[in-house]
Tab-separated table of C-alpha atoms in Angstrom:
chain	number	residue	atom	x	y	z
A	1245	UNK	CA	10.494	4.614	-29.279
A	1246	UNK	CA	9.322	6.160	-32.598
A	1247	UNK	CA	6.237	3.488	-32.129
A	1248	UNK	CA	5.457	4.460	-28.747
A	1249	UNK	CA	5.466	8.473	-29.441
A	1250	UNK	CA	3.242	7.957	-32.451
A	1251	UNK	CA	0.970	5.418	-30.157
A	1252	UNK	CA	0.733	8.054	-27.592
A	1253	UNK	CA	-0.012	11.218	-29.880
A	1254	UNK	CA	-2.906	8.994	-30.551
A	1255	UNK	CA	-3.994	8.486	-27.289
A	1256	UNK	CA	-3.697	11.961	-26.366
A	1257	UNK	CA	-6.638	12.200	-29.566
A	1258	UNK	CA	-8.804	9.701	-27.805
A	1259	UNK	CA	-11.941	11.085	-25.944
A	1260	UNK	CA	-10.903	8.133	-23.580
A	1261	UNK	CA	-7.872	10.178	-22.679
A	1262	UNK	CA	-9.721	13.604	-22.419
A	1263	UNK	CA	-12.107	12.283	-20.196
A	1264	UNK	CA	-9.284	10.564	-17.579
A	1265	UNK	CA	-7.046	13.474	-18.054
A	1266	UNK	CA	-9.662	15.686	-16.625
A	1267	UNK	CA	-12.955	16.225	-18.599
A	1268	UNK	CA	-14.419	14.181	-15.788
A	1269	UNK	CA	-12.786	14.934	-12.805
A	1270	UNK	CA	-13.829	11.780	-10.542
A	1271	UNK	CA	-11.853	9.602	-12.461
A	1272	UNK	CA	-8.286	9.843	-11.404
A	1273	UNK	CA	-9.016	10.303	-8.411
A	1274	UNK	CA	-10.844	7.038	-7.892
A	1275	UNK	CA	-7.873	5.544	-9.820
A	1276	UNK	CA	-5.531	7.407	-7.924
A	1277	UNK	CA	-7.489	5.354	-4.681
A	1278	UNK	CA	-8.099	2.031	-6.305
A	1279	UNK	CA	-4.400	1.694	-7.168
A	1280	UNK	CA	-3.626	3.088	-3.042
A	1281	UNK	CA	-6.459	-0.091	-2.081
A	1282	UNK	CA	-4.396	-2.515	-4.584
A	1283	UNK	CA	-0.822	-1.822	-3.506
A	1284	UNK	CA	-1.493	-2.991	-0.024
A	1285	UNK	CA	-3.709	-5.643	-0.918
A	1286	UNK	CA	-0.289	-6.866	-3.253
A	1287	UNK	CA	2.224	-6.050	-0.407
A	1288	UNK	CA	-0.704	-7.878	2.568
A	1289	UNK	CA	-1.273	-10.920	0.778
A	1290	UNK	CA	1.852	-11.773	-1.167
A	1291	UNK	CA	3.519	-10.149	1.925
A	1292	UNK	CA	1.840	-13.349	4.492
A	1293	UNK	CA	4.028	-16.253	1.978
A	1294	UNK	CA	6.689	-14.069	1.592
A	1295	UNK	CA	7.340	-13.988	5.696
A	1296	UNK	CA	6.735	-17.756	5.535
A	1297	UNK	CA	8.935	-18.675	3.710
A	1298	UNK	CA	11.752	-16.220	5.690
A	1299	UNK	CA	10.710	-18.098	8.487
A	1300	UNK	CA	7.872	-15.353	10.176
A	1301	UNK	CA	5.040	-17.508	11.555
A	1302	UNK	CA	6.372	-21.408	10.716
A	1303	UNK	CA	3.484	-23.548	12.047
A	1304	UNK	CA	1.581	-23.011	8.942
A	1305	UNK	CA	2.186	-24.871	6.286
A	1306	UNK	CA	3.205	-22.885	2.778
A	1307	UNK	CA	0.678	-24.785	0.937
A	1308	UNK	CA	-1.549	-23.031	3.380
A	1309	UNK	CA	-0.824	-19.740	3.247
A	1310	UNK	CA	0.087	-20.211	-0.230
A	1311	UNK	CA	-3.895	-19.153	-0.567
A	1312	UNK	CA	-4.365	-15.334	-0.111
A	1313	UNK	CA	-2.267	-15.315	-2.799
A	1314	UNK	CA	-5.363	-14.713	-5.214
A	1315	UNK	CA	-6.041	-11.463	-2.949
A	1316	UNK	CA	-2.416	-10.295	-4.415
A	1317	UNK	CA	-3.105	-10.694	-7.305
A	1318	UNK	CA	-6.124	-8.791	-7.402
A	1319	UNK	CA	-4.136	-6.101	-5.875
A	1320	UNK	CA	-2.028	-6.431	-9.317
A	1321	UNK	CA	-4.511	-6.445	-11.689
A	1322	UNK	CA	-5.722	-3.744	-9.968
A	1323	UNK	CA	-3.277	-1.762	-10.330
A	1324	UNK	CA	-2.324	-2.873	-13.615
A	1325	UNK	CA	-5.703	-1.612	-14.855
A	1326	UNK	CA	-5.835	2.008	-12.874
A	1327	UNK	CA	-1.917	2.067	-13.914
A	1328	UNK	CA	-3.313	1.979	-17.912
A	1329	UNK	CA	-5.884	4.177	-17.080
A	1330	UNK	CA	-3.018	6.502	-15.415
A	1331	UNK	CA	-1.106	6.433	-19.084
A	1332	UNK	CA	-3.784	6.959	-20.892
A	1333	UNK	CA	-3.994	9.941	-19.539
A	1334	UNK	CA	-1.414	11.506	-19.481
A	1335	UNK	CA	0.856	9.526	-21.643
A	1336	UNK	CA	3.369	11.996	-21.956
A	1337	UNK	CA	4.280	12.281	-18.517
A	1338	UNK	CA	4.900	8.899	-18.032
A	1339	UNK	CA	7.560	7.503	-20.819
A	1340	UNK	CA	10.381	10.056	-20.009
A	1341	UNK	CA	10.115	9.914	-16.770
A	1342	UNK	CA	13.328	8.329	-15.017
A	1343	UNK	CA	11.118	6.413	-12.309
A	1344	UNK	CA	8.133	5.420	-14.458
A	1345	UNK	CA	11.006	3.559	-16.182
A	1346	UNK	CA	12.647	2.209	-12.988
A	1347	UNK	CA	9.462	1.213	-11.816
A	1348	UNK	CA	8.607	-0.718	-15.559
A	1349	UNK	CA	12.049	-2.073	-14.858
A	1350	UNK	CA	11.365	-3.668	-11.303
A	1351	UNK	CA	7.493	-5.011	-11.857
A	1352	UNK	CA	9.541	-6.510	-14.877
A	1353	UNK	CA	12.061	-8.081	-12.539
A	1354	UNK	CA	9.306	-9.006	-10.155
A	1355	UNK	CA	7.170	-10.182	-12.702
A	1356	UNK	CA	10.470	-12.821	-13.641
A	1357	UNK	CA	10.530	-13.851	-9.538
A	1358	UNK	CA	6.709	-14.759	-10.001
A	1359	UNK	CA	7.520	-16.969	-12.726
A	1360	UNK	CA	10.383	-18.711	-11.544
A	1361	UNK	CA	8.567	-19.661	-8.289
A	1362	UNK	CA	5.713	-21.106	-10.287
A	1363	UNK	CA	7.846	-22.433	-13.246
A	1364	UNK	CA	10.887	-22.845	-11.456
A	1365	UNK	CA	9.667	-25.523	-9.093
A	1366	UNK	CA	10.155	-23.699	-5.710
A	1367	UNK	CA	6.229	-23.301	-5.154
A	1368	UNK	CA	6.604	-27.393	-5.331
A	1369	UNK	CA	9.075	-27.742	-3.556
A	1370	UNK	CA	7.546	-25.800	-0.962
A	1371	UNK	CA	4.217	-27.177	-0.898
A	1372	UNK	CA	5.427	-30.695	-0.291
A	1373	UNK	CA	7.022	-29.070	3.213
A	1374	UNK	CA	4.972	-29.203	6.249
A	1375	UNK	CA	4.145	-26.912	9.261
A	1376	UNK	CA	7.983	-25.827	10.636
A	1377	UNK	CA	9.890	-27.071	7.975
A	1378	UNK	CA	12.759	-25.096	6.787
A	1379	UNK	CA	12.127	-23.885	3.049
A	1380	UNK	CA	15.186	-24.397	1.047
A	1381	UNK	CA	17.180	-21.414	0.200
A	1382	UNK	CA	15.565	-20.801	-3.408
A	1383	UNK	CA	12.763	-20.213	-1.794
A	1384	UNK	CA	14.259	-17.605	0.440
A	1385	UNK	CA	15.961	-16.274	-2.344
A	1386	UNK	CA	12.664	-15.599	-3.878
A	1387	UNK	CA	11.220	-14.163	-1.554
A	1388	UNK	CA	13.759	-12.036	-0.681
A	1389	UNK	CA	13.564	-10.929	-4.088
A	1390	UNK	CA	9.547	-10.366	-3.598
A	1391	UNK	CA	9.802	-7.841	-0.468
A	1392	UNK	CA	12.692	-5.745	-2.421
A	1393	UNK	CA	11.074	-5.486	-5.694
A	1394	UNK	CA	7.665	-4.880	-4.899
A	1395	UNK	CA	8.386	-2.073	-1.902
A	1396	UNK	CA	10.753	-0.486	-5.034
A	1397	UNK	CA	8.279	-0.336	-7.179
A	1398	UNK	CA	6.133	1.605	-4.642
A	1399	UNK	CA	9.071	3.950	-4.286
A	1400	UNK	CA	9.334	4.623	-7.537
A	1401	UNK	CA	5.841	4.720	-7.647
A	1402	UNK	CA	5.546	7.350	-5.127
A	1403	UNK	CA	8.785	9.120	-7.006
A	1404	UNK	CA	7.431	9.720	-10.097
A	1405	UNK	CA	6.324	13.406	-9.422
A	1406	UNK	CA	9.461	14.091	-8.043
A	1407	UNK	CA	12.318	12.756	-10.223
A	1408	UNK	CA	10.049	13.057	-13.171
A	1409	UNK	CA	6.912	15.800	-13.177
A	1410	UNK	CA	4.174	13.437	-13.287
A	1411	UNK	CA	1.422	14.575	-11.472
B	1225	UNK	CA	-4.915	27.695	17.749
B	1226	UNK	CA	-4.768	28.977	14.318
B	1227	UNK	CA	-1.481	30.613	15.128
B	1228	UNK	CA	-0.096	26.990	16.801
B	1229	UNK	CA	-0.399	25.990	13.749
B	1230	UNK	CA	1.194	28.565	11.843
B	1231	UNK	CA	3.864	28.116	13.937
B	1232	UNK	CA	4.375	24.137	13.688
B	1233	UNK	CA	4.486	25.093	9.915
B	1234	UNK	CA	7.314	28.370	10.146
B	1235	UNK	CA	9.696	25.690	12.095
B	1236	UNK	CA	12.990	25.047	10.422
B	1237	UNK	CA	12.513	21.966	10.115
B	1238	UNK	CA	8.443	22.215	9.253
B	1239	UNK	CA	9.892	24.669	6.428
B	1240	UNK	CA	12.815	22.253	5.214
B	1241	UNK	CA	10.215	19.132	4.537
B	1242	UNK	CA	8.146	21.378	2.817
B	1243	UNK	CA	10.580	23.691	0.367
B	1244	UNK	CA	13.884	22.474	0.357
B	1245	UNK	CA	13.446	20.255	-2.932
B	1246	UNK	CA	15.648	17.419	-1.659
B	1247	UNK	CA	13.937	14.217	-2.369
B	1248	UNK	CA	15.516	13.570	1.622
B	1249	UNK	CA	12.572	15.196	2.877
B	1250	UNK	CA	9.231	15.223	1.888
B	1251	UNK	CA	9.501	12.630	-1.166
B	1252	UNK	CA	11.251	10.110	1.234
B	1253	UNK	CA	8.432	11.451	4.233
B	1254	UNK	CA	5.432	10.671	1.769
B	1255	UNK	CA	7.252	7.428	0.151
B	1256	UNK	CA	7.282	5.853	3.867
B	1257	UNK	CA	3.890	7.016	5.061
B	1258	UNK	CA	2.932	4.611	1.818
B	1259	UNK	CA	4.677	1.952	2.881
B	1260	UNK	CA	3.556	1.973	6.368
B	1261	UNK	CA	-0.184	2.090	4.788
B	1262	UNK	CA	0.675	-1.217	2.606
B	1263	UNK	CA	2.240	-2.911	5.961
B	1264	UNK	CA	-0.228	-1.615	8.202
B	1265	UNK	CA	-3.223	-1.926	6.219
B	1266	UNK	CA	-2.210	-5.246	4.006
B	1267	UNK	CA	-1.042	-7.308	6.842
B	1268	UNK	CA	-4.328	-6.564	8.749
B	1269	UNK	CA	-6.821	-7.265	5.222
B	1270	UNK	CA	-5.097	-10.490	5.257
B	1271	UNK	CA	-5.906	-11.139	9.045
B	1272	UNK	CA	-9.263	-9.908	8.158
B	1273	UNK	CA	-9.605	-12.029	4.958
B	1274	UNK	CA	-8.800	-14.931	7.555
B	1275	UNK	CA	-11.123	-14.087	10.460
B	1276	UNK	CA	-13.722	-13.818	7.883
B	1277	UNK	CA	-13.649	-17.017	6.248
B	1278	UNK	CA	-10.737	-17.136	3.839
B	1279	UNK	CA	-8.224	-19.671	3.738
B	1280	UNK	CA	-9.433	-21.484	6.792
B	1281	UNK	CA	-6.335	-24.412	6.911
B	1282	UNK	CA	-4.259	-21.404	7.887
B	1283	UNK	CA	-3.668	-21.782	11.847
B	1284	UNK	CA	-5.098	-19.015	13.079
B	1285	UNK	CA	-3.095	-18.783	15.940
B	1286	UNK	CA	0.247	-18.671	13.724
B	1287	UNK	CA	-1.301	-15.443	12.569
B	1288	UNK	CA	-0.448	-13.746	15.542
B	1289	UNK	CA	2.948	-12.858	14.581
B	1290	UNK	CA	1.666	-10.473	12.045
B	1291	UNK	CA	0.568	-8.256	14.940
B	1292	UNK	CA	4.404	-6.650	15.362
B	1293	UNK	CA	4.475	-6.261	11.267
B	1294	UNK	CA	1.018	-4.371	11.436
B	1295	UNK	CA	2.355	-2.204	14.371
B	1296	UNK	CA	5.787	-1.640	12.806
B	1297	UNK	CA	3.883	-0.192	9.770
B	1298	UNK	CA	1.696	1.452	12.055
B	1299	UNK	CA	4.837	3.484	13.898
B	1300	UNK	CA	6.012	3.964	10.552
B	1301	UNK	CA	3.141	6.382	9.788
B	1302	UNK	CA	2.544	7.844	13.051
B	1303	UNK	CA	6.312	9.368	12.568
B	1304	UNK	CA	6.188	10.028	8.784
B	1305	UNK	CA	2.203	11.399	8.978
B	1306	UNK	CA	3.184	13.803	11.968
B	1307	UNK	CA	5.913	15.407	9.721
B	1308	UNK	CA	3.726	15.754	6.965
B	1309	UNK	CA	1.008	17.706	9.127
B	1310	UNK	CA	4.468	19.776	10.498
B	1311	UNK	CA	4.671	20.664	6.913
B	1312	UNK	CA	1.587	21.803	6.326
B	1313	UNK	CA	-0.254	21.901	9.140
B	1314	UNK	CA	-2.738	25.274	8.999
B	1315	UNK	CA	-4.761	23.593	5.498
B	1316	UNK	CA	-5.156	19.900	7.429
B	1317	UNK	CA	-5.760	21.054	10.546
B	1318	UNK	CA	-8.406	22.663	8.816
B	1319	UNK	CA	-9.022	20.180	5.702
B	1320	UNK	CA	-12.598	17.912	6.452
B	1321	UNK	CA	-11.157	15.256	4.446
B	1322	UNK	CA	-8.013	15.310	7.104
B	1323	UNK	CA	-11.002	14.769	9.776
B	1324	UNK	CA	-12.355	12.260	8.408
B	1325	UNK	CA	-9.014	10.283	7.792
B	1326	UNK	CA	-8.360	10.932	11.421
B	1327	UNK	CA	-11.536	9.148	12.691
B	1328	UNK	CA	-11.261	6.125	10.393
B	1329	UNK	CA	-7.646	5.810	11.304
B	1330	UNK	CA	-8.841	5.534	15.124
B	1331	UNK	CA	-11.997	3.425	14.472
B	1332	UNK	CA	-8.878	0.823	12.497
B	1333	UNK	CA	-6.683	1.367	15.294
B	1334	UNK	CA	-8.908	0.450	18.588
B	1335	UNK	CA	-10.330	-2.561	16.275
B	1336	UNK	CA	-6.502	-4.077	15.363
B	1337	UNK	CA	-6.104	-3.728	19.004
B	1338	UNK	CA	-9.381	-5.439	20.184
B	1339	UNK	CA	-8.810	-8.292	17.044
B	1340	UNK	CA	-5.094	-8.888	19.140
B	1341	UNK	CA	-6.301	-8.461	22.729
B	1342	UNK	CA	-10.023	-10.574	22.824
B	1343	UNK	CA	-9.577	-12.543	19.700
B	1344	UNK	CA	-6.204	-13.613	19.523
B	1345	UNK	CA	-5.766	-14.099	22.840
B	1346	UNK	CA	-8.610	-16.528	23.368
B	1347	UNK	CA	-7.153	-18.165	20.928
B	1348	UNK	CA	-7.795	-22.430	22.214
B	1349	UNK	CA	-3.869	-23.577	21.764
B	1350	UNK	CA	-5.435	-27.101	21.109
B	1351	UNK	CA	-7.690	-26.700	18.469
B	1352	UNK	CA	-5.590	-24.051	16.148
B	1353	UNK	CA	-7.828	-23.953	13.311
B	1354	UNK	CA	-9.724	-22.124	15.631
B	1355	UNK	CA	-13.633	-21.349	15.987
B	1356	UNK	CA	-14.182	-17.633	14.973
B	1357	UNK	CA	-17.285	-15.863	17.055
B	1358	UNK	CA	-19.479	-13.925	15.415
B	1359	UNK	CA	-18.536	-10.914	17.153
B	1360	UNK	CA	-14.928	-11.318	16.176
B	1361	UNK	CA	-16.169	-11.765	11.907
B	1362	UNK	CA	-17.941	-8.065	12.787
B	1363	UNK	CA	-14.888	-6.798	14.144
B	1364	UNK	CA	-12.763	-7.797	10.635
B	1365	UNK	CA	-14.929	-6.702	8.720
B	1366	UNK	CA	-14.798	-3.463	10.202
B	1367	UNK	CA	-11.421	-3.476	9.946
B	1368	UNK	CA	-11.704	-4.133	6.448
B	1369	UNK	CA	-13.931	-1.049	6.134
B	1370	UNK	CA	-12.306	0.965	8.260
B	1371	UNK	CA	-8.422	0.949	6.616
B	1372	UNK	CA	-10.549	1.677	2.670
B	1373	UNK	CA	-12.065	4.329	4.105
B	1374	UNK	CA	-8.667	6.081	6.268
B	1375	UNK	CA	-6.805	5.024	2.545
B	1376	UNK	CA	-9.575	6.612	0.315
B	1377	UNK	CA	-9.936	9.968	2.678
B	1378	UNK	CA	-5.497	10.168	2.519
B	1379	UNK	CA	-5.672	10.264	-0.979
B	1380	UNK	CA	-8.510	12.519	-1.452
B	1381	UNK	CA	-6.702	15.352	0.440
B	1382	UNK	CA	-4.901	15.692	-2.239
B	1383	UNK	CA	-8.191	16.625	-4.445
B	1384	UNK	CA	-10.484	17.579	-1.705
B	1385	UNK	CA	-10.751	20.408	0.537
B	1386	UNK	CA	-8.275	23.191	1.357
B	1387	UNK	CA	-5.354	22.173	-0.327
B	1388	UNK	CA	-1.466	22.840	0.301
B	1389	UNK	CA	-0.201	26.212	-0.834
B	1390	UNK	CA	1.608	24.377	-3.748
B	1391	UNK	CA	0.284	23.396	-6.426
B	1392	UNK	CA	0.220	20.657	-8.758
B	1393	UNK	CA	2.925	17.722	-8.030
B	1394	UNK	CA	3.973	18.454	-4.892
B	1395	UNK	CA	0.757	17.321	-3.197
B	1396	UNK	CA	-0.336	14.042	-5.015
């Protein structure tokens, strides 16, 4: 924790941090806008795969709807970049913020879920399924966890100003 | 009109949403509004990408199942949006940024309905990887842009134009 606080103190001395925090007043609103575009991309383009694995639109193969995932990943990367930008601009409004800590925890769980999907053999199982096939329970659990976690990340993000005091 | 907006704003419910400080008032409504946005805009973008030629192995006809999902997002946001509007009626009804947002939402929803009726209802059921007309591609492009603009305008309401009396965190 001390190391993080030292790093935050150093961050706040940088020109980049000053620029983000308001010296360039357009950076923060621009990043907020991109952050929302990214979250919609993530939830929509991962959501189509999640819903398919839960049984919505069964006549598409999981292999084909899986092609939308790169758009969701693009949304995640956009949000990672803009999120890091917010942090650099005002690290201390996040580091002690309970909502921020919960947001990171939910992102981590969502991340492990993704790893389990790709490395735990779930994708391999469902990709072999044709249109109309019912996915195994493991795939349904992964989808449910994905939906709950990403909406949870959104919830904690939205709560940053209310639970903590981030702007 | 201004008196009407002031009256709406002064209602006990509007005041509670705006001033109670409870997580169940303004914060939850705002969160629902963001969730509805993600559902409506996110799934609509997925359909737009498909119409623009992405993921061509996904049968277009099966994507029809996403329309109820998008409408679900829309109803959440209409409902939560009205509550947010009631809480700050005088500010939002005089904000040009809010006006811009509304214009793009109206166009976006008309286009969504057009895609649903004109493109999806005319899919050849035998040819599920259906041919997509140039008109459908134009609709998809307009839809994509409208939601970028509506989201941008919505977000910028916290920074441009008249601001809510509350300063700082509440409005962002």
